[in-house]
Short mmCIF file of C-alpha atoms in Angstrom, two decimals:
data_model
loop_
_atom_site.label_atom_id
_atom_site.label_comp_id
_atom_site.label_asym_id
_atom_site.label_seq_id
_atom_site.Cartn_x
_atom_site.Cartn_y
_atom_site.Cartn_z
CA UNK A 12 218.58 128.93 144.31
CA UNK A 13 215.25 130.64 144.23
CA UNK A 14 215.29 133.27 141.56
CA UNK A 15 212.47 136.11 142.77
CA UNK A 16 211.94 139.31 141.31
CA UNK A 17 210.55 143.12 142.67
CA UNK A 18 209.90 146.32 140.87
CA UNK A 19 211.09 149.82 142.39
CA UNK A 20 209.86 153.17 141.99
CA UNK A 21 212.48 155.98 143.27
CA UNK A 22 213.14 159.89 142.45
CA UNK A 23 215.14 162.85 141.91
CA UNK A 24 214.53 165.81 143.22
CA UNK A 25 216.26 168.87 143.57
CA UNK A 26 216.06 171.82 145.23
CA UNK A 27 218.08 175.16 144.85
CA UNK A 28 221.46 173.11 143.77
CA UNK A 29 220.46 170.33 145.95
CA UNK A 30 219.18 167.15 145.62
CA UNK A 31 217.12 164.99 148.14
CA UNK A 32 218.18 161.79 149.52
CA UNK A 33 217.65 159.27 152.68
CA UNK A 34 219.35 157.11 154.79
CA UNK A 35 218.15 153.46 155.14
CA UNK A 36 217.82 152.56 158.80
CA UNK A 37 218.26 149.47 160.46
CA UNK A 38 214.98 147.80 158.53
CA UNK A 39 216.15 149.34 155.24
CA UNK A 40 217.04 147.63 152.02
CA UNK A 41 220.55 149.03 152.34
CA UNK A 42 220.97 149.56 156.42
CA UNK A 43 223.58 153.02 156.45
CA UNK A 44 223.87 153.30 152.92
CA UNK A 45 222.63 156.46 151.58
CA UNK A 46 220.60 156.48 148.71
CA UNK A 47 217.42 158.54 146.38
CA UNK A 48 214.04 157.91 148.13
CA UNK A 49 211.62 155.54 146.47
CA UNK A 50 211.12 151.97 147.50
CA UNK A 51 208.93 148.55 146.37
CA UNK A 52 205.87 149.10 144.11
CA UNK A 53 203.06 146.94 145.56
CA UNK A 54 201.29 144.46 144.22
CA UNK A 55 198.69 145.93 141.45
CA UNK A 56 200.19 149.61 142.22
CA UNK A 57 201.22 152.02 139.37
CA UNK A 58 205.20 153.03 139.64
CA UNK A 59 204.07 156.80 139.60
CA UNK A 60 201.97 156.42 142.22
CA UNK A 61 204.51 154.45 144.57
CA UNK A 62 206.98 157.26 144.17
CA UNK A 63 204.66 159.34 145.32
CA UNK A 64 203.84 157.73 148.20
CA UNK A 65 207.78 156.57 148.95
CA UNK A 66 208.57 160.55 149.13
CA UNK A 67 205.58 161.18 151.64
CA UNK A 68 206.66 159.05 153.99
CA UNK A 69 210.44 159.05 153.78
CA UNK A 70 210.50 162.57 153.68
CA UNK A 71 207.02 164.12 154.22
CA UNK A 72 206.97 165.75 150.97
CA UNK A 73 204.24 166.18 148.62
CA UNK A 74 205.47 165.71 144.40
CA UNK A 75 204.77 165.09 141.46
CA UNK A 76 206.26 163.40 138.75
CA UNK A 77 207.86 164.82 135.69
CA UNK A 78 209.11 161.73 133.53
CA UNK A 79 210.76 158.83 133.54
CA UNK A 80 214.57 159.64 133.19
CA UNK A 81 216.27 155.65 133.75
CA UNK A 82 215.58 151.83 134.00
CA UNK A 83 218.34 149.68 135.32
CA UNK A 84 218.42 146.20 136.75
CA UNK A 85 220.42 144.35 139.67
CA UNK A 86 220.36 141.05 141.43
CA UNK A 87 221.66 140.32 145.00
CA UNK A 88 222.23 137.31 146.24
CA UNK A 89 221.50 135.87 150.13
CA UNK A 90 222.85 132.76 149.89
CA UNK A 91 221.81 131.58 154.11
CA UNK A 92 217.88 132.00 152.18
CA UNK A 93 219.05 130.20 148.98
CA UNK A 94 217.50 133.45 147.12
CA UNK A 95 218.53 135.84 144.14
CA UNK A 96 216.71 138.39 143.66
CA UNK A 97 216.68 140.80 141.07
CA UNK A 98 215.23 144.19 141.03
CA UNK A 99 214.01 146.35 138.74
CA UNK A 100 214.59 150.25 139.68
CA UNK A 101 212.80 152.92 137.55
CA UNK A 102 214.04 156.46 138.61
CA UNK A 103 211.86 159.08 137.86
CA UNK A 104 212.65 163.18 137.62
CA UNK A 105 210.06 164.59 140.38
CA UNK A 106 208.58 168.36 140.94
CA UNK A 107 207.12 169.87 144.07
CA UNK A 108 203.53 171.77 143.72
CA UNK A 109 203.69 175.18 144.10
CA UNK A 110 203.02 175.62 147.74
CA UNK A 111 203.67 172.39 148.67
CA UNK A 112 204.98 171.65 152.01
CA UNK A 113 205.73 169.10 154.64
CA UNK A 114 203.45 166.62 155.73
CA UNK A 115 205.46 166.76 158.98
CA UNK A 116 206.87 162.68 159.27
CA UNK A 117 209.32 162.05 161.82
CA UNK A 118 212.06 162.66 159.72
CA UNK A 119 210.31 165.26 157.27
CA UNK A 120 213.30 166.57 155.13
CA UNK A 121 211.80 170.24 154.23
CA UNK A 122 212.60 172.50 151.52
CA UNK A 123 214.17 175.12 153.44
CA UNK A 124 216.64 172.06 154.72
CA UNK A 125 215.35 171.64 158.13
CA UNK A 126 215.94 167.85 159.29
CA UNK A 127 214.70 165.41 161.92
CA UNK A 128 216.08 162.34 162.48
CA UNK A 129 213.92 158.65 163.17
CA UNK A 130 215.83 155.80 165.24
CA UNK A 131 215.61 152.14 163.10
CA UNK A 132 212.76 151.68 161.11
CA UNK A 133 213.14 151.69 156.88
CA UNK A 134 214.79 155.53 156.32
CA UNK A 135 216.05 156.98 159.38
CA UNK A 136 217.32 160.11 157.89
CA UNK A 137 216.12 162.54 154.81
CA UNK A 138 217.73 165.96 153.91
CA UNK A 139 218.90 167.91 151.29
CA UNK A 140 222.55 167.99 150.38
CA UNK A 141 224.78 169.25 147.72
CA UNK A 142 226.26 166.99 144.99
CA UNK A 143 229.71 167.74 146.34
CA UNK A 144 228.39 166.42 149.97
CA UNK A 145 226.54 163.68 148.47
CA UNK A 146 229.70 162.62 146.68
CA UNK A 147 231.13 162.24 150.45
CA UNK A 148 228.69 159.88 151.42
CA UNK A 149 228.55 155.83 151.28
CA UNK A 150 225.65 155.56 147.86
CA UNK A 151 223.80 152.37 146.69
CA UNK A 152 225.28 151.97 143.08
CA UNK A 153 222.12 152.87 141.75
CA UNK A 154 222.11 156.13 143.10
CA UNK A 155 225.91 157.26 142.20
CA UNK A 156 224.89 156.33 138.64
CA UNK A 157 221.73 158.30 138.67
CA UNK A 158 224.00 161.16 140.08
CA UNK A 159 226.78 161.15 138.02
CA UNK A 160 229.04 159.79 140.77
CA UNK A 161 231.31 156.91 140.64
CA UNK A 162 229.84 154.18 141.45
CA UNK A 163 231.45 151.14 143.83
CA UNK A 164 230.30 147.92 144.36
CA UNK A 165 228.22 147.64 147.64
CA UNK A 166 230.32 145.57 150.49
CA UNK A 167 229.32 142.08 151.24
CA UNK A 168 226.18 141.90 153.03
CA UNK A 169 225.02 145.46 152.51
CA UNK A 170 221.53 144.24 151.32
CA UNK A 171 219.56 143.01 154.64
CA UNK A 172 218.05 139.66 154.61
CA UNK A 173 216.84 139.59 158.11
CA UNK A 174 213.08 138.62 156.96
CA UNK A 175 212.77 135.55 155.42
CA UNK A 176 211.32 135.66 152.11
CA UNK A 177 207.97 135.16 151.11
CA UNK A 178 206.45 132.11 148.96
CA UNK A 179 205.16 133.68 145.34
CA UNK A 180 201.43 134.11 146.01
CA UNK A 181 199.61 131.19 143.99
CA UNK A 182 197.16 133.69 142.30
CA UNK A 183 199.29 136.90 141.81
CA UNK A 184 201.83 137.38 138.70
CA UNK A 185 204.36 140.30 138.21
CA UNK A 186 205.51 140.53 135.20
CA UNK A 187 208.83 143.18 134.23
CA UNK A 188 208.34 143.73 130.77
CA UNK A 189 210.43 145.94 128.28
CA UNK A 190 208.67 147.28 124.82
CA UNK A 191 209.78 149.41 122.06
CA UNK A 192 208.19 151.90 119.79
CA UNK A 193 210.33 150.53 116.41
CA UNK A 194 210.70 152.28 113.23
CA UNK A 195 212.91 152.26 110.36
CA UNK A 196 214.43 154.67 108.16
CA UNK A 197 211.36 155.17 106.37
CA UNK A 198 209.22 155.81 109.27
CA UNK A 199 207.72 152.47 109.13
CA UNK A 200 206.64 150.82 112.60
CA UNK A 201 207.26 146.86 113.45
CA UNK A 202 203.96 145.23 115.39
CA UNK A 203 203.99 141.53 116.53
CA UNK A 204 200.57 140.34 116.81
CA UNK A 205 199.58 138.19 119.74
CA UNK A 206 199.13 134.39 119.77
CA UNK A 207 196.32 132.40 120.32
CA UNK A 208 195.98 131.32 124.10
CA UNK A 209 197.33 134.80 125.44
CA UNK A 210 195.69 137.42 126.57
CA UNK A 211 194.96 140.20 124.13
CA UNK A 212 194.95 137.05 121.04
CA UNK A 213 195.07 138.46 118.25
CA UNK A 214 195.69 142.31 118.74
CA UNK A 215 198.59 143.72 117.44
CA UNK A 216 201.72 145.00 120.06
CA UNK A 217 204.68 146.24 120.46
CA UNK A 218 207.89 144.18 120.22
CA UNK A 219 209.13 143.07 123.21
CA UNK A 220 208.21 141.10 126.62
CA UNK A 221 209.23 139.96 130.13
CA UNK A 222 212.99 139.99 130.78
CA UNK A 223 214.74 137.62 132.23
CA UNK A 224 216.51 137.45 135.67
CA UNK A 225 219.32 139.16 135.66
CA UNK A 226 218.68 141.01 132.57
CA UNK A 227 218.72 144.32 131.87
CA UNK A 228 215.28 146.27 130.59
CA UNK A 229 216.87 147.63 127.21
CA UNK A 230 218.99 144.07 126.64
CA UNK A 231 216.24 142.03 126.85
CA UNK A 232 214.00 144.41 124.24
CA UNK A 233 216.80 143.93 121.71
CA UNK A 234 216.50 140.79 122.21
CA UNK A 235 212.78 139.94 122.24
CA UNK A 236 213.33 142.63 118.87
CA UNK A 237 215.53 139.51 117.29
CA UNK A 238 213.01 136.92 118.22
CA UNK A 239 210.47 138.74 117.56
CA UNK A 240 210.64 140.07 114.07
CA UNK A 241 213.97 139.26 113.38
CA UNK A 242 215.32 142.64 113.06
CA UNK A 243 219.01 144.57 114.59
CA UNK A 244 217.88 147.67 116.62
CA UNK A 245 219.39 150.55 118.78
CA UNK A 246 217.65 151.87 121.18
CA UNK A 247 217.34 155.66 121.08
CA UNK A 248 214.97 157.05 123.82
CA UNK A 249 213.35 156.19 126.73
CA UNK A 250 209.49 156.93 126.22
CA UNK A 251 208.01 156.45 129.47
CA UNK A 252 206.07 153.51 131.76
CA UNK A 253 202.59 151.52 131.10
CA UNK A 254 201.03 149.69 134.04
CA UNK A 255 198.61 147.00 133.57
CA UNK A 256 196.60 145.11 136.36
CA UNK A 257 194.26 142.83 134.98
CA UNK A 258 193.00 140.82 138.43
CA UNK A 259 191.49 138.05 136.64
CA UNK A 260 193.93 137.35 133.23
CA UNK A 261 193.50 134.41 131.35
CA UNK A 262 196.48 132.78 130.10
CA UNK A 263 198.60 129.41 129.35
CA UNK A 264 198.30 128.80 133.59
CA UNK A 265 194.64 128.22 132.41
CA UNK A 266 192.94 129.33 135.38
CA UNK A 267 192.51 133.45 136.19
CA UNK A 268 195.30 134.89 137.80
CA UNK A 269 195.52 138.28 139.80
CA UNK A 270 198.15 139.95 136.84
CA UNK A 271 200.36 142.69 137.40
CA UNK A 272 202.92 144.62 134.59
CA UNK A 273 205.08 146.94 134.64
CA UNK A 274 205.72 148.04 131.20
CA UNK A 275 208.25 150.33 129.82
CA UNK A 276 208.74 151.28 126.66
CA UNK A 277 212.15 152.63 124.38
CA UNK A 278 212.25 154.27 121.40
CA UNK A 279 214.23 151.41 118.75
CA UNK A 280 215.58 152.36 115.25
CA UNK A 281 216.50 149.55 112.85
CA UNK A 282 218.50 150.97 110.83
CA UNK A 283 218.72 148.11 107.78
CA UNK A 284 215.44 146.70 107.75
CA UNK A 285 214.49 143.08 106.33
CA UNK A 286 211.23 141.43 106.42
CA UNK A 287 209.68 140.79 109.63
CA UNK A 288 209.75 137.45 110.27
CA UNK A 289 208.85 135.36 114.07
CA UNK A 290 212.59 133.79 115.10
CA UNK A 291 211.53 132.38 118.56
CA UNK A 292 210.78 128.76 118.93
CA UNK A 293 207.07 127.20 118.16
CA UNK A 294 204.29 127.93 120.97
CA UNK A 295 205.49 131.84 121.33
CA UNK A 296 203.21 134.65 122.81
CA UNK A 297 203.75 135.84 118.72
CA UNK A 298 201.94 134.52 115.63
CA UNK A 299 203.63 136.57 112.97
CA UNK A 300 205.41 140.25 112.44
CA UNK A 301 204.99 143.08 110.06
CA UNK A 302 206.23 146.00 108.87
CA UNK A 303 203.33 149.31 108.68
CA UNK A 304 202.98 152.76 107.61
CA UNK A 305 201.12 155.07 110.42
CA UNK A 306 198.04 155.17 108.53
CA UNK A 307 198.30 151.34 107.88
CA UNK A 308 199.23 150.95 111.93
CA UNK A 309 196.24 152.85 113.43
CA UNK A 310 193.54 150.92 111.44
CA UNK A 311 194.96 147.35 113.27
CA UNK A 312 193.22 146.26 116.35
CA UNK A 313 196.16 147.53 118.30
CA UNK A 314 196.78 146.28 122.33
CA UNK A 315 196.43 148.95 124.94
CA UNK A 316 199.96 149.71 125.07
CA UNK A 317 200.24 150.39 121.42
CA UNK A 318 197.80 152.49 120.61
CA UNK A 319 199.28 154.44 123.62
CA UNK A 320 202.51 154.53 121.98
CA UNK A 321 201.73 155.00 118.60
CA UNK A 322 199.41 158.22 119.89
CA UNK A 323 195.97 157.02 119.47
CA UNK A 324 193.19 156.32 121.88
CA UNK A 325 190.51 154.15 122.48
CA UNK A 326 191.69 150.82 120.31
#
């Protein structure tokens, strides 16, 4: 079985007690199954900015995005193409300039709840409903939990395999990764530095790293946390989303490759701290773990995602 892996950007939007949502057509991922709009983030593309574009031409709207309000996980399995793959959906709360108004698609779904409908194609209807008529409707799991609803396991064959899947590109990586911001009673924040051969050698990160297949975003922090620096944490928040494209990375492959990752990042408390120690096995992306104050922290050479976290600039 070929294990493959995607990363989704979708919203939630509501207007006047009603929230938006679109029907995947005939060339959908989920052909008549209702569900938020939002769809793949391409290769290199920031999720913020797929959302964006996944609204505009689902539902001809113009937004903007708020924050990131949920990351969850699923896998589907087509067994005629020998595939699983698993996706990772990031659902983001969503706004509407002031002004803003359709861009006119085919099956625009505008404020005022006017609605056109498209034949086939990826959506083939967009409108705005009430929770109480959404509730009515057939929902992708992810979107019933996003809503509230209950959710029910989609029927056999609801995801459409009708195009074959792709080879992984030789020179492209994505990379799913899940990081946390960790402190401890005393305020204290846990940084991993990075290992010689990987990129960024040297710098000091965040816990965490790539999860696995099947794995979902916060499960696989705690347990990068455990390997990591050997600590226990909770998570407590959910901070927000880093994207990194670096087209030419240089890592254990050796050679440059075209490097995508989608990064997001929790708030973790450990509440009994010990001593940061490095659990995973020998040859790790990690060289060692420590325990710092702030002041201690922002004096590091600290990786891009970091610094971000930690609230300083230009490190």
């Amino acid at each position: 079985m070929q294990l493959t892996r995607r990363v989704g950007a979708y919203g939630l939007l509501w207007d006047s007690g009603r929230v938006l949502v679109v029907r995947d057509g005939a060339e959908g991922e989920f052909p008549e199954l209702w569900r938020l709009p939002g769809g793949a983030v391409g290769h290199a593309e920031d999720p913020k900015h797929a959302v964006v574009r996944e609204v505009a031409e689902q539902a001809g709207l113009t937004v903007t995005v708020t924050r990131l309000l949920a990351v969850v996980a699923d896998v589907a399995t087509f067994p005629e193409d020998k595939v699983a793959l698993h996706t990772d959906r990031l659902l983001f709360e969503l706004g509407t300039p002031r002004g803003a108004r359709s861009e006119g698609t085919p099956h625009a779904a505008k404020p005022e709840g006017g609605l056109r409908e498209e034949a086939g194609g990826p959506v083939d209807r967009a409108c705005w409903l009430s929770l109480a008529e959404v509730a009515e409707l057939p929902l992708t799991p992810f979107t019933a939990e996003a809503l509230g609803l209950p959710v029910t396991p989609l029927p056999p064959g609801a995801h459409r395999s009708r195009d074959p899947f792709p080879p992984e590109h030789p020179d492209r990586r994505l990379r799913f990764g899940a990081y946390g911001l960790v402190t401890d009673p005393a305020g204290r924040i846990l940084l991993t530095q990075i290992a010689e051969g990987y990129p960024g050698a040297g710098l000091w990160h965040l816990p965490g790293g790539g999860t696995d297949h099947g794995e979902q975003p916060a499960t696989g922090l705690l347990r990068e946390l455990v390997e990591e620096g050997g600590q226990v944490g909770r998570v407590v928040e959910l901070l927000g989303v880093n994207n990194l494209h670096n087209p030419a990375a240089l890592g254990p492959e050796g050679r440059p490759l075209d490097w995508h990752g989608v990064r997001v990042i929790y708030r973790v408390l450990v509440d009994v701290p010990t001593d940061a120690v490095v659990t995973e096995s020998a040859g790790g992306s990690t060289a060692r773990a420590g325990w710092f104050t702030r002041a201690e922290a922002v004096d590091l050479p600290l990786s891009d995602i970091a610094a971000v976290a930690i609230g300083q600039s230009g490190r």
